Amino acid sequence: CVGASIWQSAYLGSIASAIQVSRVGNIPIKKDEILNKENESFLFFKCNEEILGIETSIIKKVEEYQKKDVLILGESIIKVLDFNKLYKECEKENLIILEDEKVAALPVGEIVDIHIIPKDKVITSNEGVFNRYILYKGKDVKVFSTSFLKKFINKYGVHIQKNDENKMYNEKTEVLVVNILGEKFAIR
């Protein structure tokens, strides 16, 4: 997908593949079938033995955790936040770059999946930190409230100059790394 982030591309690819495998024959997919507003997408990651979720709409990027306290995006320095401030201490394997008005880097455990689910299969609640729950492979997944995460990002994150962001993303190619039976594959 030209001009889309890796998460947007993965989301569209997942929807397209789900639509295609549900058909008999080689029938082209129409734009309206992909732009179905009845689904939500989440990135699932491990926090110790627990699986947690974040709505993909606020995820800018995911990187491997480099055991550093800061991340350089273009010419801006972003502090890697303490996940303990958000929820509790977790292992640190990946950095999720979250974006709203500001940008924040959050260390998390292993990325489990990007999951697309119909909105009617998501259980909602009025809790502060978690406001949705999903059943995923027989386990309950708590999903962080997007409004709570936006407040967190805007409190602890930093502003990035748009030209810094463009420099950084023009210099790199985003890829999706998939681990299949112990072998890593990259999809550009």
XYZ file of C-alpha atoms in Angstrom:
188
model
C 0.000 0.000 0.000
C 1.708 3.163 -1.178
C 1.868 5.904 1.477
C 0.415 3.724 4.236
C 2.152 2.720 7.458
C 3.098 -0.912 7.994
C 0.086 -1.330 10.300
C -2.353 0.162 7.823
C -0.930 -2.072 5.078
C -1.143 -5.164 7.300
C -4.705 -4.256 8.251
C -5.773 -3.888 4.607
C -3.943 -7.075 3.633
C -5.651 -9.019 6.431
C -9.080 -7.781 5.412
C -8.428 -8.498 1.738
C -7.206 -12.033 2.459
C -10.196 -12.752 4.723
C -12.572 -11.575 2.003
C -10.775 -13.504 -0.740
C -10.655 -16.864 1.078
C -14.378 -16.627 1.826
C -15.191 -16.702 -1.935
C -15.367 -19.351 -4.570
C -13.469 -18.397 -7.717
C -11.183 -15.523 -8.603
C -13.577 -12.617 -8.048
C -11.898 -9.198 -7.666
C -12.343 -7.443 -4.311
C -14.165 -4.129 -4.384
C -13.002 -1.083 -2.395
C -16.249 -1.008 -0.375
C -15.616 -4.534 0.892
C -12.248 -3.501 2.364
C -13.455 -0.217 3.832
C -15.992 -2.002 6.018
C -16.494 0.100 9.154
C -17.862 -2.897 11.042
C -14.356 -4.099 12.036
C -11.698 -2.899 14.462
C -8.000 -3.744 14.389
C -5.722 -4.271 17.356
C -2.073 -5.036 17.944
C -1.673 -7.745 20.590
C 1.506 -8.060 22.665
C 2.680 -10.010 25.684
C 3.146 -8.482 29.104
C 4.651 -11.349 31.060
C 2.074 -14.145 30.563
C -0.798 -11.762 29.832
C -1.818 -10.635 26.324
C -2.778 -6.965 26.006
C -4.095 -4.976 23.044
C -3.808 -1.488 21.565
C -6.027 -0.144 18.789
C -3.843 0.209 15.663
C -5.122 3.709 14.838
C -2.681 5.331 17.295
C 0.327 3.132 16.466
C 2.832 4.896 14.248
C 5.503 2.220 14.154
C 6.959 -0.814 15.951
C 10.696 -1.391 16.379
C 12.929 -3.835 18.174
C 13.800 -2.630 21.684
C 17.452 -1.513 21.836
C 17.864 -1.243 25.653
C 18.232 2.534 25.456
C 16.399 5.233 27.362
C 15.855 7.392 24.276
C 14.867 6.937 20.650
C 15.930 9.280 17.870
C 13.216 10.062 15.308
C 14.640 12.359 12.649
C 16.172 15.189 14.646
C 13.912 14.687 17.679
C 14.793 12.730 20.793
C 11.994 10.743 22.376
C 12.264 9.295 25.868
C 11.388 5.616 26.065
C 8.632 5.579 28.662
C 8.307 3.256 31.596
C 5.469 0.786 30.909
C 5.057 0.560 34.672
C 3.581 4.113 34.584
C 0.902 2.844 32.247
C 0.123 -0.582 33.685
C 2.794 -2.800 35.234
C 6.356 -3.962 34.556
C 6.665 -6.079 31.404
C 9.508 -7.678 29.504
C 10.998 -5.397 26.837
C 11.358 -6.843 23.343
C 9.726 -4.218 21.122
C 9.030 -0.488 21.093
C 5.592 0.679 20.057
C 5.687 4.254 18.778
C 2.347 5.833 19.654
C 1.167 9.057 18.063
C -1.532 11.597 18.829
C -0.687 15.305 19.201
C 2.671 14.132 20.575
C 4.733 10.971 20.069
C 5.758 8.454 22.744
C 7.775 5.224 22.698
C 6.531 2.380 24.874
C 8.542 -0.813 25.495
C 6.445 -3.986 25.339
C 6.961 -7.724 25.164
C 6.624 -9.999 22.155
C 4.210 -8.852 19.437
C 1.619 -11.619 19.216
C -0.688 -10.579 16.363
C -2.487 -7.849 14.481
C -6.078 -8.917 14.950
C -9.121 -7.691 13.038
C -12.436 -8.373 14.676
C -16.043 -7.334 14.021
C -17.107 -4.553 16.395
C -19.979 -6.654 17.715
C -17.467 -9.261 19.018
C -15.676 -6.678 21.209
C -16.916 -6.428 24.801
C -16.890 -2.826 26.027
C -16.794 -1.492 29.573
C -16.468 1.868 31.311
C -13.126 1.207 33.026
C -10.380 3.813 32.788
C -7.250 2.027 31.558
C -8.955 -0.850 29.727
C -12.307 -0.328 28.038
C -12.588 -3.320 25.719
C -12.106 -7.051 26.024
C -11.621 -9.601 23.274
C -11.526 -13.387 23.298
C -8.395 -14.397 21.359
C -7.390 -18.061 21.019
C -9.278 -18.924 24.200
C -7.698 -16.106 26.261
C -9.191 -12.834 27.428
C -7.313 -9.847 26.010
C -7.610 -6.484 27.750
C -7.476 -3.582 25.276
C -6.143 -0.228 26.422
C -8.646 2.605 26.171
C -7.629 4.754 23.190
C -8.656 7.944 25.009
C -6.572 6.901 28.044
C -3.559 6.200 25.810
C -3.957 9.558 24.035
C -3.909 11.344 27.408
C -0.816 9.312 28.361
C 0.925 10.143 25.046
C 0.121 13.842 25.331
C 1.302 13.976 28.966
C 4.616 12.125 28.556
C 5.318 12.334 24.823
C 7.135 14.992 22.803
C 6.219 17.103 19.797
C 7.965 16.135 16.577
C 8.520 18.566 13.772
C 6.775 17.235 10.668
C 9.930 17.718 8.595
C 11.837 15.528 11.107
C 9.241 12.806 10.727
C 9.332 12.978 6.935
C 13.143 12.792 6.885
C 13.105 9.701 9.060
C 10.451 7.824 7.112
C 11.913 8.767 3.732
C 15.287 7.324 4.763
C 13.938 3.926 5.852
C 11.802 1.235 4.335
C 9.153 -0.162 6.648
C 8.833 -3.925 6.764
C 6.684 -6.413 8.604
C 8.771 -9.141 10.251
C 6.956 -12.433 10.688
C 8.303 -15.353 12.710
C 7.142 -18.678 11.238
C 8.391 -21.815 12.946
C 11.496 -20.033 14.216
C 12.420 -18.397 10.894
C 11.969 -14.664 10.403
C 10.566 -13.336 7.141
C 10.285 -9.673 6.166
C 7.465 -8.347 4.004
C 8.026 -4.943 2.464
